[in-house]
PDB file of C-alpha atoms in Angstrom:
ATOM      1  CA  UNK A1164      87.994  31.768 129.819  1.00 54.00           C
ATOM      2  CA  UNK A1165      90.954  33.967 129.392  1.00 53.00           C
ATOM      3  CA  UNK A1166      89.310  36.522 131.666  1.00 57.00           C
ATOM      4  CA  UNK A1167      89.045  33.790 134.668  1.00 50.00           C
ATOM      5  CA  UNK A1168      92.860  32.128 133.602  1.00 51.00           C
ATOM      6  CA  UNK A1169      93.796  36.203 134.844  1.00 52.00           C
ATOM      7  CA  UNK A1170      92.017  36.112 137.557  1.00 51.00           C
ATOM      8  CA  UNK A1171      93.684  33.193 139.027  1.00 49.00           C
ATOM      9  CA  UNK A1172      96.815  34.222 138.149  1.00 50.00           C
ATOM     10  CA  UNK A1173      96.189  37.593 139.714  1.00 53.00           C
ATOM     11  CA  UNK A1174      94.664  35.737 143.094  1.00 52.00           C
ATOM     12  CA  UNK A1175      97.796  33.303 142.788  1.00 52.00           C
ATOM     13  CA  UNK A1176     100.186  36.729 143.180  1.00 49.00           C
ATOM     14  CA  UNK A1177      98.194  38.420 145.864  1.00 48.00           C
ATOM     15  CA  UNK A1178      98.459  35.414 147.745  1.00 51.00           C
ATOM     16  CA  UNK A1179     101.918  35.016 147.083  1.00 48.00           C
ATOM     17  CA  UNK A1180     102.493  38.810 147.957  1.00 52.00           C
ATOM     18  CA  UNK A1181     100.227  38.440 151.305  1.00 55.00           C
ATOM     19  CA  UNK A1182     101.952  34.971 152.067  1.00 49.00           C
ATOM     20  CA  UNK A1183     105.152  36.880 151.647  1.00 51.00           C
ATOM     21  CA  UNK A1184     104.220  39.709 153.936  1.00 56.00           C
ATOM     22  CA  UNK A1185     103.423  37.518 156.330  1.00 56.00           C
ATOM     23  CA  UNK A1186     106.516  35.511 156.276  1.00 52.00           C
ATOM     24  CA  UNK A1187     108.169  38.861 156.846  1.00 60.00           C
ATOM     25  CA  UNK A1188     105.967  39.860 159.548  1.00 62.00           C
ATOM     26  CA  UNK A1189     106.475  36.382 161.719  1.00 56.00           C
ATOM     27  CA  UNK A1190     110.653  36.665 161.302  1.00 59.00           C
ATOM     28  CA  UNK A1191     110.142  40.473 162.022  1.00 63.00           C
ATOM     29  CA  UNK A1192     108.456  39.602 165.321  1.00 60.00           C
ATOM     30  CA  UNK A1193     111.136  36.178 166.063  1.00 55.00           C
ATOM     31  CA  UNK A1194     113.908  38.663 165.286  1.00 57.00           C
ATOM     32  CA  UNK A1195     112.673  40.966 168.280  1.00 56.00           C
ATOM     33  CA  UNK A1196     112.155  38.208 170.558  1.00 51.00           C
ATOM     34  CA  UNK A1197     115.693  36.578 169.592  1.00 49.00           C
ATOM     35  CA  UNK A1198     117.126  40.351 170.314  1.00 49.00           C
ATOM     36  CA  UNK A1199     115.702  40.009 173.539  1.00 47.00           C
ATOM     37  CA  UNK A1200     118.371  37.646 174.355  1.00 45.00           C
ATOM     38  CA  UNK A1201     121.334  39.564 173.580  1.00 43.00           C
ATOM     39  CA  UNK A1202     124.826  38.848 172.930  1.00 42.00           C
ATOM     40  CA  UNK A1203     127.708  37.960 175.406  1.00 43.00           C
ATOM     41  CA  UNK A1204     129.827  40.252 177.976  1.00 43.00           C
ATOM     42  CA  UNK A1205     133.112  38.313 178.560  1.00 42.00           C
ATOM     43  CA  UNK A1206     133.031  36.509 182.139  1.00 44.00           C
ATOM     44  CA  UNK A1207     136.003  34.991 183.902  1.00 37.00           C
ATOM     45  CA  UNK A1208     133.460  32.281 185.196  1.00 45.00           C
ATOM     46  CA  UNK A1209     132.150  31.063 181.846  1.00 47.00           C
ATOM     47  CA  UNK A1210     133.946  28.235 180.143  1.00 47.00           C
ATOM     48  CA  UNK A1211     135.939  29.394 177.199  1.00 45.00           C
ATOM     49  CA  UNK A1212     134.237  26.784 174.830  1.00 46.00           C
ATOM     50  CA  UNK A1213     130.936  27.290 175.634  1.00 47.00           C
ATOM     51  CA  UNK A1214     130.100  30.499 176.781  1.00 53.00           C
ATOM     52  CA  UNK A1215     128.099  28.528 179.544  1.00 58.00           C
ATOM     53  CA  UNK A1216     129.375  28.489 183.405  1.00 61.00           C
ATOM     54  CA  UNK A1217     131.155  24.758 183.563  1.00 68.00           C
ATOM     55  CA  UNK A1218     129.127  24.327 186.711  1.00 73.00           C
ATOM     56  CA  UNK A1219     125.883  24.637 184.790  1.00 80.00           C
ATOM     57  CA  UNK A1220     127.049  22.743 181.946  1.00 85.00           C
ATOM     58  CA  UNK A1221     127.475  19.586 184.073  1.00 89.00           C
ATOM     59  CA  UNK A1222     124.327  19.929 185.298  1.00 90.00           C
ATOM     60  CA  UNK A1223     122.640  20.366 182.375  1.00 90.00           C
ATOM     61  CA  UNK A1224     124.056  16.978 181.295  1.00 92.00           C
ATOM     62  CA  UNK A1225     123.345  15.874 184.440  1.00 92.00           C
ATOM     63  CA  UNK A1226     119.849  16.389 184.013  1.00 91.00           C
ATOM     64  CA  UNK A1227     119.474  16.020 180.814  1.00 93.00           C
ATOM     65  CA  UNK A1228     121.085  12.098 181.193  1.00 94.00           C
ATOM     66  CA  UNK A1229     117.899  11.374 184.186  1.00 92.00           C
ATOM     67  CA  UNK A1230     115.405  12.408 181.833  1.00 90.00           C
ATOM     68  CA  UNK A1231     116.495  10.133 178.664  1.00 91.00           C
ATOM     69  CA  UNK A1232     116.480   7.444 181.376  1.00 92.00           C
ATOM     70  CA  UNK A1233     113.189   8.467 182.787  1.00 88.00           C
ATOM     71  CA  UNK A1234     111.957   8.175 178.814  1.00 88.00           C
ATOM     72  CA  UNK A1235     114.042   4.994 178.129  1.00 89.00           C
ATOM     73  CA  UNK A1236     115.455   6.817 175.075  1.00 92.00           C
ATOM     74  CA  UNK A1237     118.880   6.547 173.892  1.00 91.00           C
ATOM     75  CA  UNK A1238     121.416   8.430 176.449  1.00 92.00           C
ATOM     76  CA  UNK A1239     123.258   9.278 172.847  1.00 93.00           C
ATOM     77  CA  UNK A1240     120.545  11.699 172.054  1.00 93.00           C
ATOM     78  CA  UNK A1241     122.097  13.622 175.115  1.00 94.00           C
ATOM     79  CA  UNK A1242     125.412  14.495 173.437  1.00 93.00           C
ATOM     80  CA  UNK A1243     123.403  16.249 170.261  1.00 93.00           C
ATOM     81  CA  UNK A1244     121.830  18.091 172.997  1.00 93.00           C
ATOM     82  CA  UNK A1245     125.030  19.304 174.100  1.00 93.00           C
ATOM     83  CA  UNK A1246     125.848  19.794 170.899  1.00 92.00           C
ATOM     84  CA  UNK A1247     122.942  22.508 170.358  1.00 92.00           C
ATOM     85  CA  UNK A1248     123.617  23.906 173.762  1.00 92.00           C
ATOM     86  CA  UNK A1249     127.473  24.460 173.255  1.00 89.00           C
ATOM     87  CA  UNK A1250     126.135  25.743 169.473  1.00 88.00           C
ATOM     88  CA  UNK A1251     124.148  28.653 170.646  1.00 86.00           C
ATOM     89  CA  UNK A1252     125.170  29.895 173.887  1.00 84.00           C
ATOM     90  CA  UNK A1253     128.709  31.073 173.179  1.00 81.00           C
ATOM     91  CA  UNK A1254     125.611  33.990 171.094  1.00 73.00           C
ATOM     92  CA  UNK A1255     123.819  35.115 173.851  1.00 69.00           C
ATOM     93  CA  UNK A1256     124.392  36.346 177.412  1.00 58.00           C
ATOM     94  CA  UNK A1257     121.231  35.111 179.633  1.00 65.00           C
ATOM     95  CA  UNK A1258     120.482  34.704 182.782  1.00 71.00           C
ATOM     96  CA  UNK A1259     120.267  31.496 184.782  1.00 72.00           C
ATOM     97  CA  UNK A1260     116.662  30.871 183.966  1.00 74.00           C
ATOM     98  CA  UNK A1261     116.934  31.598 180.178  1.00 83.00           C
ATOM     99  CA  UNK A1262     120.165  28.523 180.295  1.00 85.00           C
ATOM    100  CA  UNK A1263     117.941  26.152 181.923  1.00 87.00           C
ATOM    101  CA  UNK A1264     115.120  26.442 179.427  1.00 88.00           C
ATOM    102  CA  UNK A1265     117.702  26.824 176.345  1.00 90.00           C
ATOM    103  CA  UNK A1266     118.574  23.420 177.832  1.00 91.00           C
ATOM    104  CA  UNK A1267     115.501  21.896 178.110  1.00 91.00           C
ATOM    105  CA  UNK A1268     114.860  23.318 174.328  1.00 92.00           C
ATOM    106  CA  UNK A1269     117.908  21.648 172.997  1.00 93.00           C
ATOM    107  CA  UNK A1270     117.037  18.066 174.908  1.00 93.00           C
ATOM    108  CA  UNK A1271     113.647  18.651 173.524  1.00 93.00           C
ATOM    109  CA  UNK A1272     115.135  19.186 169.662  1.00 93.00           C
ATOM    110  CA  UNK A1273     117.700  16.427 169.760  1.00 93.00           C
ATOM    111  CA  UNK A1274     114.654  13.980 170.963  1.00 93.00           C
ATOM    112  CA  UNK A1275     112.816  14.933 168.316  1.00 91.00           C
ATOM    113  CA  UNK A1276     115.092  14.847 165.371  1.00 91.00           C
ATOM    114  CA  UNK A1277     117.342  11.839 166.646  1.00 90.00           C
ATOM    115  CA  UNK A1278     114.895   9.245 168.672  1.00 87.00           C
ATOM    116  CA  UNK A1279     111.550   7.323 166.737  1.00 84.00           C
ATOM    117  CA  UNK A1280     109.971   7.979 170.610  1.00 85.00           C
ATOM    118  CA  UNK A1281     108.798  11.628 170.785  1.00 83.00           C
ATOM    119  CA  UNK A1282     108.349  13.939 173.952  1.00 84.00           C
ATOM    120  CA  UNK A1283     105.734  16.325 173.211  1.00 83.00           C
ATOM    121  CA  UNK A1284     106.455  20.656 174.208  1.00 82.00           C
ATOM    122  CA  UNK A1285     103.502  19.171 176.977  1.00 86.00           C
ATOM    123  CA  UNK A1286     105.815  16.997 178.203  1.00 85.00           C
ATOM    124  CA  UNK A1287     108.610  18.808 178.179  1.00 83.00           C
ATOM    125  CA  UNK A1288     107.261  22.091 180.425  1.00 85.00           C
ATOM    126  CA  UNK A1289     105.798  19.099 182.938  1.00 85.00           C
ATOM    127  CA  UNK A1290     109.606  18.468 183.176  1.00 83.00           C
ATOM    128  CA  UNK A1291     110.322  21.523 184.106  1.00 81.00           C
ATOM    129  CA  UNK A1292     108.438  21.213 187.027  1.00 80.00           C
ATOM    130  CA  UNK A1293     106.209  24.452 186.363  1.00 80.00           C
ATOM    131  CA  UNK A1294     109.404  26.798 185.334  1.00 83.00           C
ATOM    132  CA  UNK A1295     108.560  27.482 181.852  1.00 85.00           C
ATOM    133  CA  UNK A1296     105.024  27.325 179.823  1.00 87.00           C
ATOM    134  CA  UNK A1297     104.187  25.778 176.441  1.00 87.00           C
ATOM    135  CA  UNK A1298     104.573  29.375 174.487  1.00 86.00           C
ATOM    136  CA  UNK A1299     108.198  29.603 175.917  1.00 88.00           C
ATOM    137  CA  UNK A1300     109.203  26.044 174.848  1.00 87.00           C
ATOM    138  CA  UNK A1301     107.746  26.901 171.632  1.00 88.00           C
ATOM    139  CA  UNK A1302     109.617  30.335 171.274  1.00 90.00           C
ATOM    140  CA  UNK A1303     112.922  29.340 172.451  1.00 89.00           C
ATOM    141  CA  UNK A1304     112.473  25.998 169.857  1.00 90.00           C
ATOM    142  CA  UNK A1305     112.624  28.679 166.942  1.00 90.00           C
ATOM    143  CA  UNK A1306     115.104  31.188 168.763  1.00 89.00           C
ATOM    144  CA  UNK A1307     117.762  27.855 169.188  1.00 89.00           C
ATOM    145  CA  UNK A1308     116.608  26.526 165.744  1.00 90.00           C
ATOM    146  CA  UNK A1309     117.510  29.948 163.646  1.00 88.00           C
ATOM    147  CA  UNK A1310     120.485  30.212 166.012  1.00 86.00           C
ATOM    148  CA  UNK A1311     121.662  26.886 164.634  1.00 86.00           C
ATOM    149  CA  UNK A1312     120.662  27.618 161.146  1.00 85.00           C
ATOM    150  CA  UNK A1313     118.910  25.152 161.451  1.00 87.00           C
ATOM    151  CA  UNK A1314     121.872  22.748 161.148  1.00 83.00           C
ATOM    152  CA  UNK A1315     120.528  20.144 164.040  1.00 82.00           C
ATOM    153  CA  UNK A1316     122.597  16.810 162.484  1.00 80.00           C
ATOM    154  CA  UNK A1317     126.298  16.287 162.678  1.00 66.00           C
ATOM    155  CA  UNK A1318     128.623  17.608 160.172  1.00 56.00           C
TER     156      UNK A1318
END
C-alpha cells in the first residue's frame, strides 16, 4: 500500500512538472507571436489617446455599432469594445489589417463577456467577409486578452 500511495504521489509531480512545462511552452510560443506585433513609433496622425488613427477609430465604431444591430444585441456592448481597443493599441504599432482584426477581436470579447447571446470565432471571421481565419481570431483573442491582463470588466 505504501509502495502504490508513492507512486501516485510521484505520477501526481511528474504530471504537475509536465503540466508545468507545458504551460511554459504555450506562453513561450504566445509571447513570440505577441512580439510579432511590436510596440509603437510616435505618428503625428494617430490620436494621442489611443494610439489608433481617429479616422479608423470612428470606423471601427462605426462598424462595430451595424453588427450589434445586425445581432440585435445591446449597442452598450460596443463601448466595452472600445474600451479593449483604446486598452491595447496605444502597445503596439500594426498595420491597417492587424487594427481591423484587433477590432473585430475586441467586439468579439465584449460580446462574449457582456451579452447572454453569443457570436461564435465562426461567426465572427464570416463577418469579416473572408479577411481573417478562425486561427487568427483565436490568436489575437489571447494576444488582446494578456494585453489587457485580462482585466475585460470596468473598473
Amino acid at each position: 500500500l505504501l509502495s502504490y500511495i508513492i507512486f501516485l504521489i510521484t505520477m501526481a509531480a511528474v504530471t504537475v512538472i509536465d503540466a508545468l512545462a507545458q504551460w511554459d511552452a504555450l506562453t513561450q510560443r504566445e509571447d513570440a507571436t505577441c512580439n510579432q506585433v511590436k510596440k509603437p513609433s510616435s505618428t503625428a496622425s494617430q490620436n494621442t489617446n489611443t494610439g489608433c488613427p481617429t479616422a479608423w477609430r470612428e470606423k471601427i465604431a462605426d462598424w462595430c455599432y451595424q453588427v450589434v444591430d445586425h445581432c440585435a444585441l445591446g449597442r452598450d456592448v460596443v463601448s466595452y469594445a472600445m474600451s479593449y481597443f483604446d486598452r491595447i493599441i496605444p502597445h503596439y504599432c500594426i498595420n491597417d489589417t492587424l487594427v481591423e482584426l484587433v477590432a473585430m477581436t475586441c467586439l468579439y470579447l465584449a460580446i462574449k463577456v457582456h451579452c447572454s447571446n453569443k457570436i461564435s470565432p465562426e461567426c465572427m471571421v464570416s463577418l469579416s467577409r473572408g479577411s481573417f481565419q478562425y486561427d487568427q481570431v483565436v490568436k489575437m483573442e489571447r494576444i488582446v486578452l494578456r494585453g489587457l491582463n485580462w482585466h475585460l470588466h470596468p473598473a
